[in-house]
XYZ file of C-alpha atoms in Angstrom:
427
model
C 0.079 0.042 -0.005
C 2.673 2.481 0.946
C 4.803 2.108 -2.200
C 1.792 2.426 -4.352
C 0.579 5.505 -2.689
C 4.291 7.036 -2.837
C 4.411 6.328 -6.604
C 0.911 7.782 -7.077
C 1.830 10.861 -5.206
C 5.036 11.451 -7.147
C 3.232 10.868 -10.532
C 0.598 13.335 -9.739
C 3.158 15.945 -8.599
C 5.226 15.355 -11.832
C 2.080 16.274 -13.813
C 2.130 19.686 -12.087
C -1.187 19.122 -10.436
C -1.725 21.586 -7.529
C -0.650 19.915 -4.230
C -4.009 20.411 -2.505
C -5.748 18.564 -5.340
C -3.179 15.759 -5.194
C -3.872 15.160 -1.445
C -7.622 14.932 -2.159
C -6.994 12.561 -4.929
C -4.910 10.347 -2.772
C -7.587 10.365 -0.177
C -10.258 9.319 -2.833
C -7.829 6.467 -3.954
C -7.468 5.188 -0.415
C -11.172 5.381 0.274
C -11.883 3.413 -3.064
C -9.217 0.812 -2.983
C -8.182 0.237 0.668
C -11.285 0.736 2.874
C -14.257 -1.400 3.176
C -16.234 1.788 4.366
C -17.603 4.561 2.225
C -15.111 7.169 3.438
C -16.236 9.644 0.810
C -19.460 10.228 2.635
C -17.428 12.059 5.351
C -15.744 14.481 3.059
C -17.984 17.400 3.781
C -17.648 16.919 7.622
C -13.853 16.504 7.524
C -13.221 19.525 5.287
C -15.496 21.777 7.469
C -13.860 20.617 10.562
C -10.396 21.321 9.097
C -11.206 24.799 8.102
C -13.493 26.242 10.833
C -10.906 26.728 13.649
C -10.450 30.398 14.851
C -6.744 29.774 15.039
C -6.492 29.611 11.219
C -7.802 33.250 10.883
C -4.307 34.302 11.743
C -3.094 32.951 8.426
C -4.703 35.446 5.998
C -3.964 38.219 8.428
C -0.205 37.541 8.449
C -0.116 37.112 4.736
C -1.836 40.497 4.381
C 0.693 41.993 6.753
C 3.493 40.779 4.451
C 1.939 41.964 1.485
C 1.468 45.567 2.783
C 5.076 45.667 3.824
C 6.227 44.728 0.295
C 3.889 46.734 -1.706
C 3.985 49.733 0.634
C 7.802 50.205 -0.136
C 8.924 49.549 3.477
C 11.113 46.531 2.256
C 13.250 48.733 0.094
C 13.892 51.236 2.912
C 14.737 48.419 5.309
C 17.245 46.904 2.854
C 18.949 50.172 2.308
C 19.443 50.734 5.964
C 20.879 47.362 6.612
C 23.223 47.831 3.611
C 24.663 50.741 5.494
C 25.212 48.706 8.721
C 26.421 45.398 7.175
C 28.055 45.905 3.907
C 31.501 46.378 5.464
C 31.566 42.612 6.301
C 33.255 40.291 3.797
C 30.490 39.594 1.383
C 28.906 43.125 1.497
C 25.289 43.039 0.307
C 24.941 39.339 1.023
C 24.734 40.142 4.723
C 22.163 42.789 3.942
C 20.191 39.982 2.257
C 20.269 37.801 5.530
C 19.602 40.777 7.761
C 16.645 41.944 5.810
C 15.216 38.408 5.690
C 15.604 38.186 9.461
C 13.816 41.397 10.115
C 10.977 40.583 7.754
C 10.732 37.156 9.160
C 9.755 38.805 12.487
C 6.685 40.340 10.714
C 5.625 38.345 7.813
C 5.147 34.827 9.018
C 5.802 33.330 5.442
C 9.071 31.963 4.079
C 8.076 32.467 0.553
C 6.872 35.916 1.164
C 10.172 36.788 2.968
C 12.238 35.422 0.069
C 10.235 37.258 -2.572
C 10.436 40.477 -0.622
C 14.224 40.405 -0.325
C 14.686 38.959 -3.903
C 12.813 41.859 -5.424
C 14.886 44.471 -3.763
C 18.319 42.930 -3.720
C 18.787 40.990 -7.108
C 18.821 44.187 -9.189
C 21.580 45.539 -7.250
C 23.557 42.257 -7.310
C 23.483 42.202 -11.063
C 24.537 45.813 -11.366
C 27.377 45.474 -8.895
C 28.760 42.113 -10.149
C 28.141 39.775 -7.238
C 28.584 36.009 -7.706
C 24.962 34.880 -8.447
C 25.301 31.542 -6.724
C 26.104 32.771 -3.175
C 24.027 35.913 -3.459
C 20.891 34.023 -4.558
C 21.518 31.207 -2.180
C 21.660 33.744 0.724
C 18.327 35.196 -0.251
C 16.686 31.685 -0.585
C 18.048 30.505 2.797
C 17.418 33.720 4.565
C 13.811 33.554 3.528
C 13.433 30.230 5.379
C 13.772 32.157 8.592
C 10.284 33.416 7.949
C 8.732 30.207 9.361
C 11.122 29.908 12.318
C 11.208 33.534 13.803
C 7.766 34.457 15.290
C 5.341 35.186 14.187
C 5.104 32.079 11.786
C 2.284 30.642 9.803
C 3.976 27.170 9.920
C 4.241 27.249 13.740
C 0.595 28.234 13.909
C -0.257 25.235 11.726
C 1.776 22.927 13.877
C 0.321 24.179 17.098
C -3.190 23.813 15.571
C -2.558 20.087 14.465
C -0.577 19.013 17.501
C -2.573 20.853 20.163
C 0.485 22.746 21.360
C 0.599 26.283 22.792
C 1.253 28.699 19.882
C 2.783 31.488 22.119
C 5.117 28.805 23.475
C 6.205 27.844 20.007
C 6.719 31.431 19.022
C 9.009 32.074 22.051
C 10.882 28.728 21.240
C 11.509 29.671 17.618
C 13.092 33.037 18.419
C 16.583 31.964 19.699
C 17.144 29.182 17.006
C 16.139 31.582 14.419
C 18.593 34.330 15.414
C 21.344 31.705 15.862
C 20.785 30.357 12.445
C 20.739 33.819 10.976
C 24.187 34.521 12.557
C 25.355 31.131 11.197
C 24.233 32.110 7.594
C 26.194 35.365 7.903
C 29.250 33.411 9.290
C 29.195 30.919 6.355
C 28.753 33.696 3.899
C 31.795 35.712 5.402
C 33.938 32.624 5.474
C 33.293 31.903 1.801
C 34.055 35.426 0.747
C 37.167 35.480 2.746
C 38.492 32.286 1.090
C 37.222 33.308 -2.364
C 37.014 37.118 -2.431
C 35.500 37.188 -5.955
C 32.242 35.876 -4.488
C 31.733 39.018 -2.475
C 31.339 41.507 -5.282
C 33.127 44.841 -5.282
C 35.193 46.072 -2.398
C 33.067 47.098 0.596
C 32.081 50.689 0.598
C 32.459 52.573 3.921
C 29.534 54.586 5.352
C 29.983 57.166 7.919
C 28.427 56.841 11.265
C 26.126 59.829 10.758
C 24.768 57.954 7.630
C 24.256 54.721 9.624
C 22.548 56.525 12.504
C 20.327 58.332 10.165
C 19.168 55.135 8.482
C 17.968 53.674 11.788
C 14.638 55.491 11.159
C 14.017 53.051 8.416
C 14.499 50.160 10.645
C 12.183 51.452 13.456
C 8.881 50.467 11.634
C 9.815 46.811 11.501
C 10.792 46.841 15.197
C 7.586 48.596 16.201
C 5.547 45.844 14.267
C 7.565 43.078 15.880
C 7.036 44.439 19.353
C 3.356 45.267 18.628
C 2.598 41.642 17.501
C 4.861 39.548 19.808
C 4.608 41.948 22.714
C 0.796 42.031 22.705
C 0.835 38.258 22.864
C 3.169 37.880 25.697
C 1.642 40.802 27.609
C -1.655 38.937 27.615
C -3.399 41.561 25.679
C -4.233 39.574 22.493
C -4.251 36.121 21.028
C -1.952 35.279 18.025
C -5.053 35.815 15.878
C -5.883 39.317 17.447
C -2.127 40.284 17.310
C -2.112 39.553 13.601
C -4.976 41.987 13.153
C -3.159 44.621 15.246
C -0.058 44.095 13.022
C -2.123 44.616 9.893
C -3.499 47.923 11.206
C -0.095 49.118 12.275
C 1.418 48.024 8.931
C -1.133 50.140 7.143
C -0.375 53.135 9.383
C 3.297 52.798 8.625
C 2.756 52.421 4.797
C 0.505 55.514 4.868
C 3.306 57.453 6.766
C 5.744 56.570 3.999
C 3.210 57.488 1.240
C 2.885 53.828 0.097
C -0.810 53.490 0.367
C -3.080 53.723 -2.731
C -6.061 51.918 -4.211
C -3.712 50.002 -6.467
C -1.519 48.903 -3.635
C -4.595 47.722 -1.514
C -6.021 45.821 -4.424
C -2.837 44.017 -5.211
C -2.378 43.206 -1.471
C -5.721 41.835 -1.128
C -5.465 39.722 -4.271
C -2.190 38.403 -3.257
C -3.453 37.610 0.191
C -6.535 35.755 -1.267
C -4.248 33.658 -3.625
C -1.786 32.656 -0.919
C -4.383 31.920 1.696
C -6.534 29.868 -0.803
C -3.427 27.733 -1.595
C -2.710 27.168 2.125
C -6.264 26.321 3.016
C -6.718 23.976 0.257
C -3.550 22.216 1.355
C -4.804 21.932 4.926
C -8.249 20.641 3.817
C -6.803 18.115 1.388
C -4.305 16.901 3.975
C -6.930 16.556 6.622
C -9.109 14.348 4.375
C -5.937 12.366 3.473
C -5.211 11.926 7.116
C -8.695 10.875 7.885
C -8.680 8.128 5.058
C -5.174 6.975 6.182
C -6.283 6.638 9.725
C -9.606 4.909 8.734
C -7.758 2.498 6.496
C -5.244 1.580 9.185
C -2.140 3.099 7.667
C -1.586 5.653 10.344
C -1.479 2.851 13.036
C 0.734 0.892 10.677
C 3.201 3.684 10.404
C 3.122 4.396 14.158
C 3.814 0.674 14.863
C 6.609 0.622 12.374
C 8.296 3.530 14.024
C 7.906 2.084 17.406
C 8.516 -1.420 16.357
C 12.087 -0.609 15.129
C 13.261 -1.550 18.634
C 15.647 1.389 18.518
C 16.634 3.588 21.324
C 15.081 7.034 21.890
C 17.586 8.911 19.775
C 17.964 6.208 17.216
C 14.245 6.376 16.478
C 14.498 10.375 16.399
C 17.361 9.984 13.790
C 14.943 7.784 11.654
C 12.329 10.503 11.870
C 14.805 13.229 10.912
C 16.079 11.286 7.907
C 12.404 10.664 6.875
C 11.682 14.322 6.841
C 14.954 15.116 4.931
C 14.007 12.665 2.253
C 10.378 13.579 1.980
C 11.334 17.147 1.823
C 13.016 16.490 -1.386
C 9.728 15.582 -3.049
C 6.657 16.917 -1.070
C 5.722 20.664 -0.702
C 6.475 21.799 2.938
C 3.021 22.661 4.197
C 1.552 19.385 2.775
C 4.566 17.507 4.400
C 3.707 19.026 7.786
C -0.105 18.597 7.603
C 0.231 14.992 6.287
C 2.703 13.730 8.895
C 2.234 15.674 12.172
C -0.799 13.607 13.359
C 1.140 10.460 12.730
C 4.650 11.458 14.051
C 3.922 13.700 17.010
C 2.200 10.960 19.129
C 5.286 8.682 18.504
C 7.617 11.572 19.436
C 5.653 12.252 22.666
C 5.678 8.592 23.424
C 9.476 8.642 23.238
C 9.593 11.247 25.885
C 10.374 14.287 23.751
C 8.955 17.746 24.308
C 6.249 18.766 21.764
C 7.464 22.296 21.655
C 10.966 21.326 21.038
C 10.021 18.927 18.367
C 7.976 21.478 16.647
C 11.002 23.754 16.333
C 13.159 20.717 15.188
C 10.437 20.001 12.636
C 10.306 23.626 11.408
C 14.082 23.532 10.935
C 13.665 20.331 8.737
C 10.959 22.049 6.835
C 13.124 25.003 6.264
C 15.704 22.769 4.786
C 13.055 21.340 2.435
C 12.319 24.819 1.167
C 15.914 25.150 -0.311
C 16.645 21.629 -1.511
C 15.541 20.518 -5.047
C 13.481 19.373 -6.764
C 10.434 20.890 -4.890
C 12.100 23.705 -2.709
C 9.666 26.624 -3.117
C 12.201 29.293 -2.143
C 14.426 28.246 -5.068
C 11.599 28.862 -7.591
C 10.750 32.151 -5.963
C 14.302 33.499 -6.112
C 14.939 32.180 -9.637
C 11.611 33.931 -10.742
C 13.020 37.275 -9.715
C 16.431 36.762 -11.458
C 16.958 38.338 -14.924
C 19.579 35.820 -16.079
C 21.089 32.589 -15.252
C 19.725 29.051 -14.665
C 18.128 27.346 -11.559
C 21.462 25.484 -10.926
C 22.963 28.745 -9.677
C 20.465 29.164 -7.002
C 20.537 25.379 -6.018
C 24.428 25.434 -5.782
C 24.315 28.703 -3.763
C 22.072 27.133 -1.002
C 24.537 24.231 -0.311
C 26.569 26.129 2.290
C 23.369 27.232 4.125
C 21.986 23.691 4.045
C 25.225 22.764 5.857
C 24.449 25.395 8.535
C 20.893 23.866 8.954
C 22.392 20.315 9.442
C 24.655 21.875 12.157
C 21.619 23.457 13.829
C 19.634 20.168 13.740
C 22.731 18.666 15.652
C 22.773 21.629 18.088
C 18.887 21.249 18.784
C 19.296 17.497 19.554
C 22.263 17.948 21.726
C 21.130 21.026 23.449
C 17.317 21.084 23.642
C 17.487 24.143 25.946
C 18.172 26.284 22.898
C 14.510 25.819 21.908
C 12.923 25.198 25.371
C 14.695 27.894 27.556
C 12.529 30.932 26.631
C 9.122 28.981 26.817
C 10.211 27.577 30.127
C 11.398 30.767 31.799
C 9.011 33.298 30.306
């Protein structure tokens, strides 16, 4: 049954059928061929139950927040300010890419939106100044993955919803690993540019301190947004959904202050929000129906028994789970991978004695890796779409050093769980 489903899944994806539709088709196939019960009759109830949670309202709000920041011109101002502060490092604008991605990760909640934001601003400058396209593009794709680790994060909301885990705790747990990984990205970029100076573009230009301090006013809006969203959650003033709504209102005020609000801007932001949210919700509903059919047909229990029946130790079983996610991440879109596997894997992880909050951060890190590994890494395609020349191979090769950093971070999380659990435990 499992090999047949895997081949069916890969075949449908190869036909470029939307992932959400593929998940529904797999559910239909399981219902027809592997279940003695008419599971199709439960389709309406399952789809409704998967989509009527108030927690999911945060998703379109965070997507809209990112759209306003991009289309309101705030992204370009933030990138210019970070250029003045970071371009003296070996690698120049590469560090501005990672820094901008880190800041926008703290407001957008989406990896793809973060990568698209930085790519639209940074790539024209890279082509003009003569940066190596591989490392420069790879830094944008990798930096964009921070959008689902640093709070607020749409993927952490989905994990919390599916695993019944505290979303504020997950947000706190993702902050420190996200910042450590951003520093790791900058270190590997600096190291590469020290060893091969031609990767770092032209000699770093020197900005005066008055220029740097003057640019801080363009960083202030992002910090205000972050403190408004995350601060309101931990002060007990708002739920994550309410905090997202507050963030949208403040983003509109900031965009209006910079003169970026217009009817065209609002129309494009709303259309983009509807498009992205529809894709996410279709995937969630399709994966929920697939999980229902898998459970009803007994496959969920079979996979759980397979994992627990390996007769391996606690960490050996965890290693199998990590390798499973790395391999599946090559072929399955990340949100689909999360929604399809969390109901099966999390009970096993809890049974092994691991913390659900900690595993959520580890899972998000593995999902981040899937975003920049071919052939289905979404961030690769987002960055490539923004480039004016060159092939996809440039972006793929450029992400390899950053994948190495992610693998190191996986080891750090396993060896030192407090990296993820310290903040939720003490605050």
